[in-house]
Amino acid sequence: MKLSTIASQSLNNDVSKKLVFVSKSTNIFENLAIEDWLYKNFDFETQSLLFMWVNTPCVVIGRHQNPWVEVNLKNMSENGVFLSRRNSGGGTVYHDTGNLNCSFFSSRARYNRKSNLENICQSMKCNWNLDLTISPREDILLNSYKVSGTASKLGHKNAYHHCTLLVDVDSTKLHHMLKVDQLGIKSNSTPSVRSPTLNLKSICSQISVDEIIQVLGSYYTRNSSSQFESLKFVEPSEENFTGIDMLKLSFSNWHWTYGKTPSFVVCWPLGEQSPELNIVVQNGQIEKLDFQNITIDKEHSRKLTELLLNQKLDNNLYNIILSSNVFEKMNDNCAKLKEMLLLLCLTSV
Amino acid sequence: MASASRRIVCSFRQHKLFYLKSRLQYNAVPLLISRFGPCGHVEQFHPITTRFFHSSKPFYGEKVPFKLSDIGEGITEVTVKEWYVKEGDKVAQFDPICEVQSDKASVTITSRYDGIISKLHYATDDMAKVGTPLVDIEVSGSVTELQEKDAIPLGEREDESLDTLELPAEKVLTTPAVRKMASDHKINLRDVQGSGRDGRILKEDMLRHIETLRSTKSAPKAKQQAPQEQPKPVAPTSQQPSPSTKSPQQVRPACPVGVDRTESIKGFKKAMAKSMTNALRIPHFGYCDEIDMTSMTTLRHSLKENPMVKERGIKLSFMPFFIKAASMALQQFPVLNASVDEACENITYKASHNIGFAMDTSLGLIVPNVKNVQSLSVMDVAIELARLQELGNKGVLGTADLTGGTFTLSNIGSIGGTYAKPVIMPPEVAIGAIGRVQVLPRFNNKGEVVRASIMQVSWSADHRVIDGASMARFSNLWKAYLENPSIMILDLK
C-alpha cells in the first residue's frame, strides 16, 4: 500500500520537471519514431514530457489491429494516404493537419491517463469555454460527440499516454478512409469502436491547432517549479536523436505495418455458412489455403494454391494475380474471388 | 530431488540441453527460435544429438511462477497479444516477456528474474487474469526468500506510487544470488544498506555488510524507524476536537549502545526535504491571533444534535467551517489565493479556492485539497473532507486531489500546540496553522471574567507579494466569521 504525500505533490510540481516538445515534422513515420525514441531513451525519473505533433493525411492503426478489417485500403491508395501502425493499443484513427496529437510521457509510476485528459479539458474550458467531458472509455466528448481518442503504452520504466484532438479534420475523408468493405475476415485482432465525431472548430470558430499547442503547453507546465519555458520545437534528425533513422525505417516498412497483423482467416464467399475457401494469413503472408472443393474443382484448387501459397499480400502478389490466367479458366463465380484477392493486396501504402 | 541426481543433471546442462514438454527425450528435434520486433533479437538453440534419459525433471534451480502484476486502473483481465519468449528460452531480468493489452493500453511485461522459461500459462489471444501466473521461470540459485509476487511496483488506480518511495515492509529489492548469500550467512536483508537503484542491494553491499558484521561483532539490528518528526509544517489530522488517532506507530526497539546509524534520505523524506528547501526560499512573514470560539462551539453542538444534520450522516467538525470561512474571506482578499512563479515575475490570481488541509498518516504528511470551496456550502465541504480523509487513510488519494491547491490550512491543534510557524507550500503564497481550542479566562465587555474557548491561529505569507496589512485584515475577517457565525450568513453567496 502506498501513499501519496506532500512529497508527491512536490514531485509533480517541483521535483518533476515538465518539458514540452513540439515536432517540426508532419510525417507520421518520423513522428512515431520520435515518440518511440523518447519512450525508449529518455529518463523520466525526475521529469515528465508533453510531446505534440501533427501529420499530413494518414491513418494510424493500433498495435494489435488488422488493417484489412479497419481501413479501406483501396481508398487509401487512391488518395495517397499513408497507413501506419503505432506501438500503443487502441483503435484506428485518421489524421490530417487539423488533428493534434498529444503524447504524455512519464515514468511508469507517474502514469495517469485520467489526469492528462482532465488537464486538457480544464485548459480548453479556461480558454475557449468548451464543455468537454471524459467518457468511461476515456474518450473526450463534446455534446456527446467524440473529439478525442486515447491509447497508451506501458513498459518497465517508462510509459506514455497519447490522444488525438479533432480540431478541423476533413470529416468526409475520414469516413472515406475508414469505411471498410466487408472482406469476410475472421480475426482476433483488437476491433475499433466507431463513434460519431465532431470538430472543435465547428463549435468554436476561433480555435486552431497552433493556439491549442500554446495553451496545452503552458497549462502542462503551470505547476512546475521551472518557469514556463517556451515550447521546444524538435527536428527528428539523427544529430538530435541518435538512432532515430533506424526507428523511422522500422515504422515505415511493410513487415511492421502489415506483417505484424495477428493471424486471421479470410472466408470466401462472403456470408456463406460453409465457405468454399478459407485462407489463413499469418504475418501478412498466405500460410494455408483450405478448399472445400464444391464450386472450385481440384485442378483449379491446386493451381490457385501454387499461385498464392506463401505469398505476401502485397503489390507483387497483386501483379501476379492480374497477370495470371488461372481465374479465366474457372467459372464466373471466381471473378469475385479474384476481385477480393486483389483488394487484399492493395498494401502498398 | 536428491542433490546427487541434481548434480548429474547439471552436468548435462552444460551440453546445452533444454527442457521440452515430454519428459523423455530421444533425438530431440532441433528448435530454431527466432523473434523480431520492437525489442527484437534473434536467438538460436542448438539441436540435441546425444541420447540420454531423464528420470525426473532436469533443472538447476527452482521453478518460480511469475505472476501477472496489477496493471492499475481497476483492470482485472488483459489479453495476451504477443509472446516474445517460448518455453526453454533464456531470459535476463528486465527482458521483455510478452505484450498484453487492456482497454487501449498496450503493456510490455518484463521478466523479474534471470533464468529459463519453463512454462507459458497462456496462449496468444487468451485472457489472462491479473494476479495469476503468466510464466514459470527456472531461476538459478536458492529462491527460498523470493516473493511470489511481481517485481514491478505499479501505479494503483487513480493513485501515484513512485518508484523512489520506500517499498512496503516485505519487499527488499535484490537479486536471487544476493538472497542466497544472505540466507547462507543468516543475514536479514532489511539490515543491509542497498546502494543500487531504488535501494537495490548489490553484491558489493552484501559483502561489505558481512565484513562490517565480522568486525563489529554486533548482533543484527532490529528494524528502526527514524524518530517521528515535528517539522515546521506540522502535520495534524483535520478533525479539531477529536484527539489524534494517528499516533506514531513505530516503536523504537533497543539499539546497541554507542553505534551511530546513517541511512540515506530517500522516498518521502527525500521529497519532503527537497520541497521544504524550496519552500524556505520564500521570504515568510508571520501573523498570529487569537479567536474566541465560544459561539462556534455552541453552534457546532446544536448542529450535531439537529435531526436534519444527523440524517446526513456526516461528522461535523470545525474544519469545514474554517475552510468555508477562509474561502469567504479570500473573496475579499484575492491576493492570498494567488500563485507566483519561481522567479517571482508574475502573479496569478486564482479563480478557484482550492483549499488544502494537512493530513497526518502513517507514512507521512499529505495535503489533499477541497476544490472550488467558493461554490460549496459548509455541508458540501464536510462531505468532501470526509471523502478525502477516507481515501487518505487507505492511501489511495489521486493526483487530482493532491494537486491544484491554492491555499492551505493546517490543523495542528488536533495534536496540540497553540502558535506555530507554518511553511508555505509553493506555488501558493499563504498558509494558516490552527492551534488547540483551550478553555481560558477572558474579560467580557462588562469587565467580568468569563470562560471562553480560545484558539490560536498563525498565518505565514509570502512577503514578496503580500503585505502585513492585507494579511491582518484577512485574518480579522476570518476571525469575525468564526467568532460570530451569523455574519457568515450575511456574506453567503
mmCIF file of N, CA, C and O in Angstrom, chain A residues 23-58:
data_model
loop_
_atom_site.group_PDB
_atom_site.id
_atom_site.type_symbol
_atom_site.label_atom_id
_atom_site.label_comp_id
_atom_site.label_asym_id
_atom_site.label_seq_id
_atom_site.Cartn_x
_atom_site.Cartn_y
_atom_site.Cartn_z
ATOM 1 N N SER A 23 6.762 18.740 -32.474
ATOM 2 C CA SER A 23 7.525 18.220 -33.608
ATOM 3 C C SER A 23 7.487 19.167 -34.793
ATOM 4 O O SER A 23 6.450 19.752 -35.106
ATOM 5 N N LYS A 24 8.631 19.282 -35.447
ATOM 6 C CA LYS A 24 8.669 20.114 -36.655
ATOM 7 C C LYS A 24 8.208 19.318 -37.868
ATOM 8 O O LYS A 24 7.911 19.866 -38.918
ATOM 9 N N SER A 25 8.186 18.031 -37.726
ATOM 10 C CA SER A 25 7.857 17.195 -38.882
ATOM 11 C C SER A 25 6.365 16.911 -38.939
ATOM 12 O O SER A 25 5.683 16.850 -37.922
ATOM 13 N N THR A 26 5.850 16.743 -40.174
ATOM 14 C CA THR A 26 4.447 16.345 -40.300
ATOM 15 C C THR A 26 4.349 14.971 -40.957
ATOM 16 O O THR A 26 3.320 14.598 -41.494
ATOM 17 N N ASN A 27 5.429 14.228 -40.896
ATOM 18 C CA ASN A 27 5.430 12.887 -41.466
ATOM 19 C C ASN A 27 5.132 11.894 -40.353
ATOM 20 O O ASN A 27 5.808 11.877 -39.331
ATOM 21 N N ILE A 28 4.122 11.068 -40.561
ATOM 22 C CA ILE A 28 3.674 10.170 -39.496
ATOM 23 C C ILE A 28 4.778 9.224 -39.035
ATOM 24 O O ILE A 28 4.934 8.981 -37.840
ATOM 25 N N PHE A 29 5.567 8.722 -39.962
ATOM 26 C CA PHE A 29 6.601 7.766 -39.571
ATOM 27 C C PHE A 29 7.673 8.444 -38.749
ATOM 28 O O PHE A 29 8.184 7.884 -37.780
ATOM 29 N N GLU A 30 8.014 9.682 -39.113
ATOM 30 C CA GLU A 30 9.025 10.408 -38.335
ATOM 31 C C GLU A 30 8.503 10.701 -36.944
ATOM 32 O O GLU A 30 9.218 10.591 -35.950
ATOM 33 N N ASN A 31 7.235 11.064 -36.864
ATOM 34 C CA ASN A 31 6.671 11.397 -35.564
ATOM 35 C C ASN A 31 6.529 10.179 -34.674
ATOM 36 O O ASN A 31 6.789 10.234 -33.474
ATOM 37 N N LEU A 32 6.128 9.071 -35.272
ATOM 38 C CA LEU A 32 6.051 7.842 -34.481
ATOM 39 C C LEU A 32 7.442 7.454 -34.002
ATOM 40 O O LEU A 32 7.626 6.946 -32.901
ATOM 41 N N ALA A 33 8.447 7.737 -34.858
ATOM 42 C CA ALA A 33 9.817 7.409 -34.478
ATOM 43 C C ALA A 33 10.278 8.262 -33.298
ATOM 44 O O ALA A 33 10.918 7.776 -32.370
ATOM 45 N N ILE A 34 9.934 9.557 -33.324
ATOM 46 C CA ILE A 34 10.315 10.427 -32.193
ATOM 47 C C ILE A 34 9.667 9.906 -30.915
ATOM 48 O O ILE A 34 10.300 9.783 -29.864
ATOM 49 N N GLU A 35 8.387 9.576 -31.048
ATOM 50 C CA GLU A 35 7.648 9.098 -29.873
ATOM 51 C C GLU A 35 8.305 7.847 -29.301
ATOM 52 O O GLU A 35 8.529 7.719 -28.098
ATOM 53 N N ASP A 36 8.652 6.933 -30.196
ATOM 54 C CA ASP A 36 9.255 5.687 -29.756
ATOM 55 C C ASP A 36 10.653 5.936 -29.166
ATOM 56 O O ASP A 36 11.037 5.320 -28.178
ATOM 57 N N TRP A 37 11.370 6.866 -29.774
ATOM 58 C CA TRP A 37 12.712 7.180 -29.301
ATOM 59 C C TRP A 37 12.648 7.698 -27.870
ATOM 60 O O TRP A 37 13.417 7.309 -27.002
ATOM 61 N N LEU A 38 11.694 8.628 -27.630
ATOM 62 C CA LEU A 38 11.547 9.206 -26.301
ATOM 63 C C LEU A 38 11.187 8.127 -25.285
ATOM 64 O O LEU A 38 11.718 8.078 -24.183
ATOM 65 N N TYR A 39 10.278 7.242 -25.698
ATOM 66 C CA TYR A 39 9.842 6.172 -24.802
ATOM 67 C C TYR A 39 11.007 5.256 -24.425
ATOM 68 O O TYR A 39 11.132 4.808 -23.293
ATOM 69 N N LYS A 40 11.881 5.005 -25.411
ATOM 70 C CA LYS A 40 12.959 4.046 -25.144
ATOM 71 C C LYS A 40 14.191 4.689 -24.536
ATOM 72 O O LYS A 40 14.958 4.033 -23.862
ATOM 73 N N ASN A 41 14.400 5.971 -24.774
ATOM 74 C CA ASN A 41 15.692 6.550 -24.413
ATOM 75 C C ASN A 41 15.677 7.635 -23.359
ATOM 76 O O ASN A 41 16.700 7.944 -22.783
ATOM 77 N N PHE A 42 14.538 8.234 -23.139
ATOM 78 C CA PHE A 42 14.507 9.355 -22.222
ATOM 79 C C PHE A 42 14.374 8.857 -20.797
ATOM 80 O O PHE A 42 13.720 7.862 -20.538
ATOM 81 N N ASP A 43 14.974 9.587 -19.872
ATOM 82 C CA ASP A 43 14.850 9.216 -18.474
ATOM 83 C C ASP A 43 13.751 10.056 -17.832
ATOM 84 O O ASP A 43 13.878 11.275 -17.737
ATOM 85 N N PHE A 44 12.684 9.419 -17.413
ATOM 86 C CA PHE A 44 11.557 10.168 -16.857
ATOM 87 C C PHE A 44 11.471 10.081 -15.342
ATOM 88 O O PHE A 44 10.425 10.322 -14.754
ATOM 89 N N GLU A 45 12.583 9.747 -14.732
ATOM 90 C CA GLU A 45 12.571 9.620 -13.270
ATOM 91 C C GLU A 45 12.179 10.937 -12.599
ATOM 92 O O GLU A 45 11.406 10.981 -11.661
ATOM 93 N N THR A 46 12.802 12.019 -13.080
ATOM 94 C CA THR A 46 12.534 13.307 -12.426
ATOM 95 C C THR A 46 11.892 14.295 -13.376
ATOM 96 O O THR A 46 11.850 15.479 -13.102
ATOM 97 N N GLN A 47 11.445 13.825 -14.507
ATOM 98 C CA GLN A 47 10.799 14.767 -15.400
ATOM 99 C C GLN A 47 9.691 14.087 -16.173
ATOM 100 O O GLN A 47 9.667 12.869 -16.318
ATOM 101 N N SER A 48 8.768 14.884 -16.637
ATOM 102 C CA SER A 48 7.692 14.373 -17.483
ATOM 103 C C SER A 48 7.658 15.232 -18.728
ATOM 104 O O SER A 48 8.129 16.364 -18.724
ATOM 105 N N LEU A 49 7.074 14.704 -19.783
ATOM 106 C CA LEU A 49 7.169 15.403 -21.060
ATOM 107 C C LEU A 49 5.851 15.365 -21.799
ATOM 108 O O LEU A 49 5.170 14.341 -21.831
ATOM 109 N N LEU A 50 5.499 16.479 -22.397
ATOM 110 C CA LEU A 50 4.348 16.506 -23.297
ATOM 111 C C LEU A 50 4.887 16.733 -24.698
ATOM 112 O O LEU A 50 5.601 17.703 -24.941
ATOM 113 N N PHE A 51 4.565 15.805 -25.598
ATOM 114 C CA PHE A 51 5.056 15.903 -26.968
ATOM 115 C C PHE A 51 3.854 16.095 -27.874
ATOM 116 O O PHE A 51 2.927 15.286 -27.856
ATOM 117 N N MET A 52 3.855 17.169 -28.650
ATOM 118 C CA MET A 52 2.707 17.416 -29.531
ATOM 119 C C MET A 52 3.131 17.330 -30.987
ATOM 120 O O MET A 52 4.206 17.827 -31.352
ATOM 121 N N TRP A 53 2.288 16.735 -31.819
ATOM 122 C CA TRP A 53 2.656 16.529 -33.217
ATOM 123 C C TRP A 53 1.416 16.506 -34.106
ATOM 124 O O TRP A 53 0.320 16.170 -33.675
ATOM 125 N N VAL A 54 1.671 16.868 -35.356
ATOM 126 C CA VAL A 54 0.592 16.960 -36.346
ATOM 127 C C VAL A 54 1.072 16.240 -37.607
ATOM 128 O O VAL A 54 2.256 16.283 -37.922
ATOM 129 N N ASN A 55 0.169 15.578 -38.313
ATOM 130 C CA ASN A 55 0.582 14.845 -39.523
ATOM 131 C C ASN A 55 -0.223 15.227 -40.743
ATOM 132 O O ASN A 55 -1.394 15.581 -40.634
ATOM 133 N N THR A 56 0.410 15.057 -41.884
ATOM 134 C CA THR A 56 -0.324 15.143 -43.151
ATOM 135 C C THR A 56 -1.213 13.905 -43.228
ATOM 136 O O THR A 56 -0.993 12.955 -42.470
ATOM 137 N N PRO A 57 -2.214 13.890 -44.135
ATOM 138 C CA PRO A 57 -3.209 12.827 -44.088
ATOM 139 C C PRO A 57 -2.636 11.417 -43.988
ATOM 140 O O PRO A 57 -1.816 10.996 -44.798
ATOM 141 N N CYS A 58 -3.066 10.689 -42.972
ATOM 142 C CA CYS A 58 -2.619 9.312 -42.784
ATOM 143 C C CYS A 58 -3.613 8.614 -41.871
ATOM 144 O O CYS A 58 -4.448 9.260 -41.239
#
